[in-house]
Each structure stands twice: as C-alpha cells, then as structure tokens.
Coordinates of N, CA, C and O in Angstrom, one line a residue:
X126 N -32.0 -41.7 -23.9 CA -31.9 -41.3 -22.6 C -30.4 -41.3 -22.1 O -29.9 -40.6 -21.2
X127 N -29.9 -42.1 -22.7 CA -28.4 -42.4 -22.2 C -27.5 -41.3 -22.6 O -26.5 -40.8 -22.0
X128 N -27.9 -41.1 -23.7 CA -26.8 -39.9 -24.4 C -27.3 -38.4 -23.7 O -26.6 -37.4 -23.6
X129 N -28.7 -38.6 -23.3 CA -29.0 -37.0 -22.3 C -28.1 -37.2 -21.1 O -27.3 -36.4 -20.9
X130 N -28.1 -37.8 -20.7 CA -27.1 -38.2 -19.1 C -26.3 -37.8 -19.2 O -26.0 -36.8 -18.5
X131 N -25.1 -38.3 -20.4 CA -23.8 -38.1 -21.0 C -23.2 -36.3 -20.7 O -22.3 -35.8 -20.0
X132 N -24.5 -35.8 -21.9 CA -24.4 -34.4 -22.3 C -24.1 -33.8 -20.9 O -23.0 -33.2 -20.6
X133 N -25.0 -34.1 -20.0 CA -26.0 -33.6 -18.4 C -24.6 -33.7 -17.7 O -24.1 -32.7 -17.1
X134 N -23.8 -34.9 -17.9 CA -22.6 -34.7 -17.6 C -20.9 -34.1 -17.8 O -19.9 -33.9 -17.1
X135 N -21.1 -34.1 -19.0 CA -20.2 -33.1 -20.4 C -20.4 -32.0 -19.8 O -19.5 -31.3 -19.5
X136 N -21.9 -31.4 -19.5 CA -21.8 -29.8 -19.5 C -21.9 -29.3 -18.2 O -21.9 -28.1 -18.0
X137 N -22.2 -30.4 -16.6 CA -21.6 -29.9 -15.4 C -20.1 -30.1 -15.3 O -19.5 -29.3 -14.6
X138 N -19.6 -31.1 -15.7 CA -17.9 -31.0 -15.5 C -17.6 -29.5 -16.3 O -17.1 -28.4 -15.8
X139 N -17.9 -29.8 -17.4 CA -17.9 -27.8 -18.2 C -17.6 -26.7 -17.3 O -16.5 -26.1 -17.2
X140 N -18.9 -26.3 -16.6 CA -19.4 -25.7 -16.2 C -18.7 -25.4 -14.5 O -18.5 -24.3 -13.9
X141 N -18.6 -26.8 -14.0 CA -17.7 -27.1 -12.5 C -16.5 -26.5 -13.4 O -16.6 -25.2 -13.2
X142 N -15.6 -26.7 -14.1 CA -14.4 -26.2 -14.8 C -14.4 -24.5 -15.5 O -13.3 -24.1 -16.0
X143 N -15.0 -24.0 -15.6 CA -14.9 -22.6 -15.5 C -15.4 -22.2 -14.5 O -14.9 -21.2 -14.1
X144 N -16.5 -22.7 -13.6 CA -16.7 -22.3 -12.1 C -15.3 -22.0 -11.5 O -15.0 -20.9 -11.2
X145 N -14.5 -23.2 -11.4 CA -13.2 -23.2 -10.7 C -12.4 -22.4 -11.1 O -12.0 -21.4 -10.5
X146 N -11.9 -22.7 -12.5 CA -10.9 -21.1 -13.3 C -11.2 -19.9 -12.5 O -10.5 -19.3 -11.7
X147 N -12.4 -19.5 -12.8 CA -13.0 -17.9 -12.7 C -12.7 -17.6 -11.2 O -12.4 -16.5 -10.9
X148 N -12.8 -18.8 -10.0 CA -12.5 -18.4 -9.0 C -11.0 -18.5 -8.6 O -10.6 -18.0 -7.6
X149 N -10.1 -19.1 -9.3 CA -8.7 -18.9 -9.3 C -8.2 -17.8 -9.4 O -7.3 -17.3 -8.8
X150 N -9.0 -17.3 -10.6 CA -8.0 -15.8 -11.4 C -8.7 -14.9 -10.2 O -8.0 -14.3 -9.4
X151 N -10.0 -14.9 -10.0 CA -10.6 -13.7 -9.3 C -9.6 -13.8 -7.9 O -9.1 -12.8 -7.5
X152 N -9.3 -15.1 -7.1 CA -8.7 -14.8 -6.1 C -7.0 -14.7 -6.2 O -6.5 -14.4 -5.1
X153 N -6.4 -14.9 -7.3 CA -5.0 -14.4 -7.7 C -5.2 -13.1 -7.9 O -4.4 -12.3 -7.4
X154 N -6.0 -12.7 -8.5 CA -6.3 -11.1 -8.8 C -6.2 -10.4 -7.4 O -5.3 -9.6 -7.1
X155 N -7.0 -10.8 -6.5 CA -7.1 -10.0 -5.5 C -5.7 -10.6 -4.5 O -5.3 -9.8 -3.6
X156 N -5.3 -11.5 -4.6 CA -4.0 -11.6 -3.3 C -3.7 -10.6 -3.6 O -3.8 -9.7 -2.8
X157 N -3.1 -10.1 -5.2 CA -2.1 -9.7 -6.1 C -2.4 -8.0 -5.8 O -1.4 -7.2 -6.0
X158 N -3.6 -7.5 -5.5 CA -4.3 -6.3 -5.3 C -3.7 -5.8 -3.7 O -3.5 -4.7 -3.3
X159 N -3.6 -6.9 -3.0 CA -3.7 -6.8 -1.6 C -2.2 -6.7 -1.0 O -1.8 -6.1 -0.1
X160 N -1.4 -7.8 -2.1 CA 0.1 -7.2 -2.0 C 0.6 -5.6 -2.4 O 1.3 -4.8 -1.8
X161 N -0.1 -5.5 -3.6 CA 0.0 -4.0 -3.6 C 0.0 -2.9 -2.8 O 0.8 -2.1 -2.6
X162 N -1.6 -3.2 -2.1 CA -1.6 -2.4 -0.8 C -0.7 -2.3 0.5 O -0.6 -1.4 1.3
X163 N -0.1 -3.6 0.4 CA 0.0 -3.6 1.6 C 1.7 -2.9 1.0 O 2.0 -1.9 1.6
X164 N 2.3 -3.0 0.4 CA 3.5 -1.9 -0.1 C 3.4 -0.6 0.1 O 4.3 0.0 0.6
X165 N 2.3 0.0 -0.2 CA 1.9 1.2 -0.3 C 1.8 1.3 1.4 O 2.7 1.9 2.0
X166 N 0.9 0.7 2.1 CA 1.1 0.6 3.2 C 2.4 1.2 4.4 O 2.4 2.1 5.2
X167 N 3.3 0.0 3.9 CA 4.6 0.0 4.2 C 5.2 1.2 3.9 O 5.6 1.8 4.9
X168 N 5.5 1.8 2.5 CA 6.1 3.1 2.2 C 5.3 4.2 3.3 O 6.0 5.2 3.7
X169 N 3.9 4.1 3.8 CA 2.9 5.5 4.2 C 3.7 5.1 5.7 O 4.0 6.0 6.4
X170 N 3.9 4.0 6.0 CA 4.5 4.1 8.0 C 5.7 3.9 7.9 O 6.3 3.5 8.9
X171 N 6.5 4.3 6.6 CA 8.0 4.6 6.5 C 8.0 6.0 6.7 O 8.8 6.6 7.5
X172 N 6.8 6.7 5.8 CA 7.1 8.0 6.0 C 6.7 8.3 7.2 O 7.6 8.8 7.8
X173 N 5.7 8.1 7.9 CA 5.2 8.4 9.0 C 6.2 8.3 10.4 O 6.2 9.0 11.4
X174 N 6.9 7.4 10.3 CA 8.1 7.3 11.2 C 9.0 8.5 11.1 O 9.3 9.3 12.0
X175 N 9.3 8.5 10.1 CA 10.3 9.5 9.8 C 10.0 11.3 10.2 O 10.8 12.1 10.6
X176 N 8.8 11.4 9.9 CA 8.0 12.7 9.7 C 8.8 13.3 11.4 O 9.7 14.1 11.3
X177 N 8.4 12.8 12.8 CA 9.1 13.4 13.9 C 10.8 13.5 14.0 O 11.4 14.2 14.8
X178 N 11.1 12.9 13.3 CA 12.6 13.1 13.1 C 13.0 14.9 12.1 O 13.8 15.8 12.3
X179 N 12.1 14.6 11.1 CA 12.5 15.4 10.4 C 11.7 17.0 11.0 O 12.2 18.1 10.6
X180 N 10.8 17.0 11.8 CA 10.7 17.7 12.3 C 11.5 18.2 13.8 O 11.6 19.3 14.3
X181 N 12.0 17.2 14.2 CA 13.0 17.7 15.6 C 14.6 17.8 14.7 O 15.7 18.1 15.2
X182 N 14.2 17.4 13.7 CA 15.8 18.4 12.7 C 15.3 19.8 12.4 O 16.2 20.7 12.5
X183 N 14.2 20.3 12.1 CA 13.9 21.5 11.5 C 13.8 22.4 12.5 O 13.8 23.7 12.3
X184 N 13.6 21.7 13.8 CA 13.6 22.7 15.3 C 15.5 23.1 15.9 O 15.9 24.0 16.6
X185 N 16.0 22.5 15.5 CA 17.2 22.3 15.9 C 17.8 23.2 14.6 O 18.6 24.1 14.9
X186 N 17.4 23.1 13.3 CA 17.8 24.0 12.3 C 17.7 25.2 12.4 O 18.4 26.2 12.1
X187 N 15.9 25.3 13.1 CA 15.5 26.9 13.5 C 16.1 27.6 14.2 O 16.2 28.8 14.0
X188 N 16.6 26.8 15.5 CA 17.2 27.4 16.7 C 18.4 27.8 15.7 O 18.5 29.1 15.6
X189 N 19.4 27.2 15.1 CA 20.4 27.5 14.9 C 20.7 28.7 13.7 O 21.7 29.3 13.4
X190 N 19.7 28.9 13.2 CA 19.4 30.2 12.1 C 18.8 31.2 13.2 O 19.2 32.3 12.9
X191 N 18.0 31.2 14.4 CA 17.8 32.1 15.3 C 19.7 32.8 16.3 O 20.1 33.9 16.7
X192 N 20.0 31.9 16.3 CA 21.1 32.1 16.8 C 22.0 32.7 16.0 O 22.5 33.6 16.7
X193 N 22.4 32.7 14.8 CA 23.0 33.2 13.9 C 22.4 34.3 13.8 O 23.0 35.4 14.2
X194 N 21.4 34.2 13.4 CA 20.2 35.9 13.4 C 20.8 37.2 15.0 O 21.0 38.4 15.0
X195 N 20.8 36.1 15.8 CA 21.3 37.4 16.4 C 22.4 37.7 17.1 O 22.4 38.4 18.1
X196 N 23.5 36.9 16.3 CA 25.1 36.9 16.9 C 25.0 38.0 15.8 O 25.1 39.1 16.3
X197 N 24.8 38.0 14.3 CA 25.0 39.2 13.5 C 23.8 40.0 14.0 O 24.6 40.9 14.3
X198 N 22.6 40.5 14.3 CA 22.3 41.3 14.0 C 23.3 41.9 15.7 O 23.5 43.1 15.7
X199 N 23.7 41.2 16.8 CA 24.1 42.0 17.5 C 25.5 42.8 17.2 O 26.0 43.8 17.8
X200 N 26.0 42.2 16.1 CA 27.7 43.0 15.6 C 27.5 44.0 14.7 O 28.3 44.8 14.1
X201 N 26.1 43.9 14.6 CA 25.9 45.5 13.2 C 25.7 46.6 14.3 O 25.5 47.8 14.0

C-alpha cells in the first residue's frame, strides 16, 4: 500500500510538472504572438498617419502641374 501512495505521488508531481511547462511555453508563445502584432500594428498607424500628408502633397503637386499646364499651353 505504501509503495501505491509513493507511485500516486511520483506521477501527480509528474504530471503537476508538465501541467506547468505546457502552460509556460503556451503562454511565452502567445506574449511572443502578441508582440508581433502589436509591431504590425504600429507600422499600419505609421502608415495611416502619414497617408493625409502625402495626399495634401499630391494636391499641392497637382495644382502645380495644372499651373504649368497652362502657363505653356497659354504661350503656344
């Protein structure tokens, strides 16, 4: 009886001990998933900031290719 106890206790320490591993890696896995994202993140509201700049450059570009358009077409 004494050596069933033993085992009973050999194979929940076991068992508590890959319980715990499995939830270490699973939750290092996922920090490690979530830093990811949140990079990607960061690059998508880098671009997103930028996006009205680069369009009140392309308005300011247009005007000035309209302007040009018709300082020459008025000297032909």
């Amino acid at each position: 009886m004494k050596d069933t106890i033993i085992v009973a206790l050999i194979s929940l320490a076991g068992t508590m001990m890959g319980t715990f591993g499995g939830i270490v890696t699973s939750s290092k896995l996922t920090n490690y998933r979530i830093e990811q994202l949140e990079k990607k993140v960061d690059m998508h509201n880098n671009f997103a900031q930028r996006i009205p700049i680069l369009e009140e450059q392309q308005k300011v570009t247009n005007h000035r290719l309209s302007d040009l358009e018709h300082s020459f077409s008025g000297n032909c």
